[in-house]
C-alpha positions as protocol buffer text, in pm:
chain_id: "A"
residue {
  index: 1
  type: GLU
  ca { x: -2222 y: 31835 z: -1938 }
}
residue {
  index: 2
  type: TRP
  ca { x: -2438 y: 31539 z: -1859 }
}
residue {
  index: 3
  type: MET
  ca { x: -2243 y: 31274 z: -2002 }
}
residue {
  index: 4
  type: ALA
  ca { x: -1935 y: 31367 z: -1796 }
}
residue {
  index: 5
  type: ALA
  ca { x: -2162 y: 31327 z: -1483 }
}
residue {
  index: 6
  type: LEU
  ca { x: -2298 y: 30998 z: -1604 }
}
residue {
  index: 7
  type: LEU
  ca { x: -1967 y: 30887 z: -1644 }
}
residue {
  index: 8
  type: ASP
  ca { x: -1814 y: 30985 z: -1395 }
}
residue {
  index: 9
  type: ALA
  ca { x: -2095 y: 30838 z: -1183 }
}
residue {
  index: 10
  type: LEU
  ca { x: -2030 y: 30523 z: -1319 }
}
residue {
  index: 11
  type: GLU
  ca { x: -1670 y: 30537 z: -1260 }
}
residue {
  index: 12
  type: ARG
  ca { x: -1706 y: 30591 z: -904 }
}
residue {
  index: 13
  type: LYS
  ca { x: -1899 y: 30301 z: -844 }
}
residue {
  index: 14
  type: GLU
  ca { x: -1642 y: 30091 z: -1005 }
}
residue {
  index: 15
  type: ASN
  ca { x: -1857 y: 29938 z: -1270 }
}
residue {
  index: 16
  type: ARG
  ca { x: -1649 y: 29891 z: -1537 }
}
residue {
  index: 17
  type: LEU
  ca { x: -1882 y: 29682 z: -1766 }
}
residue {
  index: 18
  type: SER
  ca { x: -2149 y: 29935 z: -1688 }
}
residue {
  index: 19
  type: LEU
  ca { x: -1882 y: 30207 z: -1778 }
}
residue {
  index: 20
  type: GLY
  ca { x: -1772 y: 30047 z: -2102 }
}
residue {
  index: 21
  type: LEU
  ca { x: -2182 y: 29996 z: -2216 }
}
residue {
  index: 22
  type: THR
  ca { x: -2264 y: 30293 z: -2111 }
}
residue {
  index: 23
  type: ILE
  ca { x: -1931 y: 30481 z: -2316 }
}
residue {
  index: 24
  type: PHE
  ca { x: -2048 y: 30180 z: -2626 }
}
residue {
  index: 25
  type: LEU
  ca { x: -2426 y: 30270 z: -2637 }
}
residue {
  index: 26
  type: ARG
  ca { x: -2345 y: 30660 z: -2661 }
}
residue {
  index: 27
  type: GLU
  ca { x: -2086 y: 30621 z: -2960 }
}
residue {
  index: 28
  type: MET
  ca { x: -2286 y: 30365 z: -3181 }
}
residue {
  index: 29
  type: GLY
  ca { x: -2624 y: 30543 z: -3126 }
}
residue {
  index: 30
  type: CYS
  ca { x: -2746 y: 30139 z: -3097 }
}
residue {
  index: 31
  type: ARG
  ca { x: -3019 y: 29977 z: -2949 }
}
residue {
  index: 32
  type: VAL
  ca { x: -2942 y: 29813 z: -2603 }
}
residue {
  index: 33
  type: GLY
  ca { x: -3079 y: 29560 z: -2700 }
}
residue {
  index: 34
  type: GLU
  ca { x: -2836 y: 29527 z: -3024 }
}
residue {
  index: 35
  type: ALA
  ca { x: -2537 y: 29603 z: -2779 }
}
residue {
  index: 36
  type: LEU
  ca { x: -2603 y: 29302 z: -2552 }
}
residue {
  index: 37
  type: ASP
  ca { x: -2715 y: 29080 z: -2760 }
}
residue {
  index: 38
  type: LEU
  ca { x: -2325 y: 29152 z: -2960 }
}
residue {
  index: 39
  type: THR
  ca { x: -2138 y: 28846 z: -2965 }
}
residue {
  index: 40
  type: TRP
  ca { x: -1769 y: 28798 z: -3028 }
}
residue {
  index: 41
  type: ASP
  ca { x: -1832 y: 28655 z: -3406 }
}
residue {
  index: 42
  type: ARG
  ca { x: -1996 y: 28995 z: -3503 }
}
residue {
  index: 43
  type: VAL
  ca { x: -1669 y: 29205 z: -3402 }
}
residue {
  index: 44
  type: ASP
  ca { x: -1397 y: 29235 z: -3623 }
}
residue {
  index: 45
  type: LEU
  ca { x: -1133 y: 29424 z: -3462 }
}
residue {
  index: 46
  type: ASP
  ca { x: -869 y: 29432 z: -3723 }
}
residue {
  index: 47
  type: LYS
  ca { x: -1183 y: 29655 z: -3966 }
}
residue {
  index: 48
  type: GLY
  ca { x: -1255 y: 29800 z: -3654 }
}
residue {
  index: 49
  type: GLU
  ca { x: -1666 y: 29721 z: -3723 }
}
residue {
  index: 50
  type: VAL
  ca { x: -1946 y: 29575 z: -3534 }
}
residue {
  index: 51
  type: GLN
  ca { x: -2225 y: 29368 z: -3739 }
}
residue {
  index: 52
  type: PHE
  ca { x: -2550 y: 29432 z: -3525 }
}
residue {
  index: 53
  type: VAL
  ca { x: -2769 y: 29119 z: -3663 }
}
residue {
  index: 54
  type: LYS
  ca { x: -3050 y: 29126 z: -3392 }
}
residue {
  index: 55
  type: THR
  ca { x: -3195 y: 29401 z: -3427 }
}
residue {
  index: 56
  type: LYS
  ca { x: -3535 y: 29679 z: -3407 }
}
residue {
  index: 57
  type: GLY
  ca { x: -3603 y: 29618 z: -3730 }
}
residue {
  index: 58
  type: ALA
  ca { x: -3509 y: 29294 z: -3823 }
}
residue {
  index: 59
  type: MET
  ca { x: -3236 y: 29528 z: -4102 }
}
residue {
  index: 60
  type: PRO
  ca { x: -2899 y: 29358 z: -3996 }
}
residue {
  index: 61
  type: ARG
  ca { x: -2600 y: 29681 z: -4003 }
}
residue {
  index: 62
  type: ARG
  ca { x: -2303 y: 29656 z: -3986 }
}
residue {
  index: 63
  type: LEU
  ca { x: -2124 y: 29979 z: -3863 }
}
residue {
  index: 64
  type: PRO
  ca { x: -1700 y: 30067 z: -3797 }
}
residue {
  index: 65
  type: LEU
  ca { x: -1630 y: 30114 z: -3445 }
}
residue {
  index: 66
  type: THR
  ca { x: -1559 y: 30478 z: -3291 }
}
residue {
  index: 67
  type: GLY
  ca { x: -1193 y: 30555 z: -3164 }
}
residue {
  index: 68
  type: PRO
  ca { x: -1418 y: 30567 z: -2789 }
}
residue {
  index: 69
  type: ALA
  ca { x: -1607 y: 30225 z: -2866 }
}
residue {
  index: 70
  type: LEU
  ca { x: -1350 y: 30062 z: -2975 }
}
residue {
  index: 71
  type: GLY
  ca { x: -1127 y: 30108 z: -2707 }
}
residue {
  index: 72
  type: VAL
  ca { x: -1419 y: 29979 z: -2492 }
}
residue {
  index: 73
  type: VAL
  ca { x: -1451 y: 29653 z: -2738 }
}
residue {
  index: 74
  type: LYS
  ca { x: -1102 y: 29529 z: -2693 }
}
residue {
  index: 75
  type: THR
  ca { x: -1125 y: 29647 z: -2315 }
}
residue {
  index: 76
  type: MET
  ca { x: -1433 y: 29369 z: -2269 }
}
residue {
  index: 77
  type: GLN
  ca { x: -1233 y: 29092 z: -2456 }
}
residue {
  index: 78
  type: ALA
  ca { x: -1041 y: 29070 z: -2201 }
}
residue {
  index: 79
  type: ARG
  ca { x: -1288 y: 28889 z: -2003 }
}
residue {
  index: 80
  type: GLY
  ca { x: -1322 y: 28660 z: -2245 }
}
residue {
  index: 81
  type: SER
  ca { x: -1724 y: 28607 z: -2271 }
}
residue {
  index: 82
  type: GLU
  ca { x: -1949 y: 28475 z: -2541 }
}
residue {
  index: 83
  type: ARG
  ca { x: -2109 y: 28824 z: -2559 }
}
residue {
  index: 84
  type: VAL
  ca { x: -1910 y: 29160 z: -2551 }
}
residue {
  index: 85
  type: PHE
  ca { x: -2131 y: 29304 z: -2286 }
}
residue {
  index: 86
  type: PRO
  ca { x: -2195 y: 29010 z: -2046 }
}
residue {
  index: 87
  type: THR
  ca { x: -2489 y: 29167 z: -1839 }
}
residue {
  index: 88
  type: CYS
  ca { x: -2860 y: 29195 z: -1852 }
}
residue {
  index: 89
  type: TYR
  ca { x: -3087 y: 29497 z: -1930 }
}
residue {
  index: 90
  type: GLY
  ca { x: -3241 y: 29493 z: -1562 }
}
residue {
  index: 91
  type: THR
  ca { x: -2889 y: 29492 z: -1418 }
}
residue {
  index: 92
  type: TYR
  ca { x: -2768 y: 29716 z: -1648 }
}
residue {
  index: 93
  type: ASN
  ca { x: -3119 y: 29948 z: -1609 }
}
residue {
  index: 94
  type: SER
  ca { x: -3007 y: 29945 z: -1243 }
}
residue {
  index: 95
  type: HIS
  ca { x: -2635 y: 30047 z: -1275 }
}
residue {
  index: 96
  type: TYR
  ca { x: -2742 y: 30354 z: -1536 }
}
residue {
  index: 97
  type: SER
  ca { x: -2995 y: 30449 z: -1338 }
}
residue {
  index: 98
  type: ASP
  ca { x: -2806 y: 30436 z: -982 }
}
residue {
  index: 99
  type: ALA
  ca { x: -2542 y: 30698 z: -1198 }
}
residue {
  index: 100
  type: LYS
  ca { x: -2877 y: 30898 z: -1343 }
}
residue {
  index: 101
  type: HIS
  ca { x: -2979 y: 31012 z: -1044 }
}
residue {
  index: 102
  type: GLU
  ca { x: -2619 y: 31071 z: -911 }
}
residue {
  index: 103
  type: ALA
  ca { x: -2563 y: 31296 z: -1195 }
}
residue {
  index: 104
  type: CYS
  ca { x: -2900 y: 31438 z: -1167 }
}
residue {
  index: 105
  type: ASP
  ca { x: -2857 y: 31562 z: -789 }
}
residue {
  index: 106
  type: ARG
  ca { x: -2497 y: 31673 z: -918 }
}
residue {
  index: 107
  type: LEU
  ca { x: -2606 y: 31884 z: -1197 }
}
residue {
  index: 108
  type: GLY
  ca { x: -2908 y: 32037 z: -1000 }
}
residue {
  index: 109
  type: LEU
  ca { x: -3173 y: 31879 z: -1279 }
}
residue {
  index: 110
  type: GLY
  ca { x: -3513 y: 31810 z: -1142 }
}
residue {
  index: 111
  type: PRO
  ca { x: -3781 y: 31582 z: -1198 }
}
residue {
  index: 112
  type: THR
  ca { x: -3851 y: 31628 z: -1522 }
}
residue {
  index: 113
  type: VAL
  ca { x: -3508 y: 31544 z: -1617 }
}
residue {
  index: 114
  type: ARG
  ca { x: -3504 y: 31253 z: -1416 }
}
residue {
  index: 115
  type: LYS
  ca { x: -3803 y: 31065 z: -1594 }
}
residue {
  index: 116
  type: GLU
  ca { x: -3732 y: 31155 z: -1935 }
}
residue {
  index: 117
  type: TRP
  ca { x: -3373 y: 31066 z: -1939 }
}
residue {
  index: 118
  type: VAL
  ca { x: -3343 y: 30734 z: -2061 }
}
residue {
  index: 119
  type: ILE
  ca { x: -3098 y: 30472 z: -2188 }
}
residue {
  index: 120
  type: HIS
  ca { x: -3260 y: 30564 z: -2522 }
}
residue {
  index: 121
  type: THR
  ca { x: -3141 y: 30887 z: -2424 }
}
residue {
  index: 122
  type: LEU
  ca { x: -2797 y: 30781 z: -2561 }
}
residue {
  index: 123
  type: ARG
  ca { x: -2897 y: 30682 z: -2878 }
}
residue {
  index: 124
  type: HIS
  ca { x: -3100 y: 30965 z: -2947 }
}
residue {
  index: 125
  type: THR
  ca { x: -2798 y: 31179 z: -2869 }
}
residue {
  index: 126
  type: ARG
  ca { x: -2548 y: 31009 z: -3115 }
}
residue {
  index: 127
  type: ILE
  ca { x: -2801 y: 31035 z: -3391 }
}
residue {
  index: 128
  type: THR
  ca { x: -2880 y: 31362 z: -3347 }
}
residue {
  index: 129
  type: GLU
  ca { x: -2570 y: 31496 z: -3342 }
}
residue {
  index: 130
  type: LEU
  ca { x: -2499 y: 31293 z: -3688 }
}
residue {
  index: 131
  type: ALA
  ca { x: -2789 y: 31538 z: -3851 }
}
residue {
  index: 132
  type: ALA
  ca { x: -2651 y: 31817 z: -3639 }
}
residue {
  index: 133
  type: ASN
  ca { x: -2308 y: 31757 z: -3849 }
}
residue {
  index: 134
  type: GLY
  ca { x: -2501 y: 31775 z: -4156 }
}
residue {
  index: 135
  type: HIS
  ca { x: -2508 y: 31366 z: -4237 }
}
residue {
  index: 136
  type: ALA
  ca { x: -2727 y: 31294 z: -4479 }
}
residue {
  index: 137
  type: ALA
  ca { x: -3086 y: 31161 z: -4435 }
}
residue {
  index: 138
  type: PRO
  ca { x: -3066 y: 30814 z: -4570 }
}
residue {
  index: 139
  type: ALA
  ca { x: -2739 y: 30745 z: -4455 }
}
residue {
  index: 140
  type: ILE
  ca { x: -2798 y: 30814 z: -4057 }
}
residue {
  index: 141
  type: GLN
  ca { x: -3140 y: 30603 z: -4148 }
}
residue {
  index: 142
  type: ALA
  ca { x: -2857 y: 30329 z: -4261 }
}
residue {
  index: 143
  type: TRP
  ca { x: -2626 y: 30410 z: -3855 }
}
residue {
  index: 144
  type: ALA
  ca { x: -2921 y: 30384 z: -3669 }
}
residue {
  index: 145
  type: GLY
  ca { x: -3103 y: 30063 z: -3825 }
}
residue {
  index: 146
  type: HIS
  ca { x: -3455 y: 30303 z: -3907 }
}
residue {
  index: 147
  type: ALA
  ca { x: -3682 y: 30103 z: -4125 }
}
residue {
  index: 148
  type: SER
  ca { x: -3829 y: 30415 z: -4246 }
}
residue {
  index: 149
  type: LEU
  ca { x: -3687 y: 30734 z: -4317 }
}
residue {
  index: 150
  type: SER
  ca { x: -3998 y: 30900 z: -4146 }
}
residue {
  index: 151
  type: VAL
  ca { x: -3803 y: 30836 z: -3834 }
}
residue {
  index: 152
  type: THR
  ca { x: -3527 y: 30959 z: -3902 }
}
residue {
  index: 153
  type: GLN
  ca { x: -3644 y: 31285 z: -3978 }
}
residue {
  index: 154
  type: ARG
  ca { x: -3770 y: 31304 z: -3602 }
}
residue {
  index: 155
  type: TYR
  ca { x: -3378 y: 31320 z: -3521 }
}
residue {
  index: 156
  type: ILE
  ca { x: -3315 y: 31598 z: -3801 }
}
residue {
  index: 157
  type: HIS
  ca { x: -3608 y: 31748 z: -3647 }
}
residue {
  index: 158
  type: ALA
  ca { x: -3445 y: 31713 z: -3328 }
}
residue {
  index: 159
  type: ALA
  ca { x: -3150 y: 31850 z: -3470 }
}
residue {
  index: 160
  type: GLY
  ca { x: -3276 y: 32199 z: -3519 }
}
residue {
  index: 161
  type: ILE
  ca { x: -3205 y: 32179 z: -3901 }
}
residue {
  index: 162
  type: ASN
  ca { x: -3382 y: 32457 z: -4083 }
}
residue {
  index: 163
  type: LEU
  ca { x: -3548 y: 32180 z: -4379 }
}
residue {
  index: 164
  type: THR
  ca { x: -3698 y: 32477 z: -4511 }
}
residue {
  index: 165
  type: ALA
  ca { x: -3427 y: 32701 z: -4605 }
}
residue {
  index: 166
  type: LEU
  ca { x: -3336 y: 32393 z: -4805 }
}
residue {
  index: 167
  type: ALA
  ca { x: -3645 y: 32492 z: -5059 }
}
residue {
  index: 168
  type: HIS
  ca { x: -3485 y: 32816 z: -5101 }
}
residue {
  index: 169
  type: CYS
  ca { x: -3093 y: 32734 z: -5249 }
}
């Protein structure tokens, strides 16, 4: 419900770039810097893949695009820019923050949620969903570009997976 409210707020502001970037971040679970640095030479629309090269852990990775992310990327192609998402972090953060506050007002969410709901929440949500859907930790690590499995395991724990039960199989 929070995601729908966020997207609705961005759509009402008619900011297609921020709307598309938000959908892309949510679908791909990438870091915002990875998306903002994404250039067209790292996109293969025929294969439906993107390659993130400038990553936090210096671990480039090639990922298949989800259906919604592919749709966003195709829409962005019409802009004719060198980068897929031609904006800077500050501008996007401002638009995202405004939409987040509007969504919080609409959903009746208090100050704690407003403070803790950040852009990185989109990444965290996607990775946690991968864990909740039963994907193996090494696969999630590769998707997320985590340098260590211990970071990925935080998401598995957040997904409420009962690791103790696995010991009794």
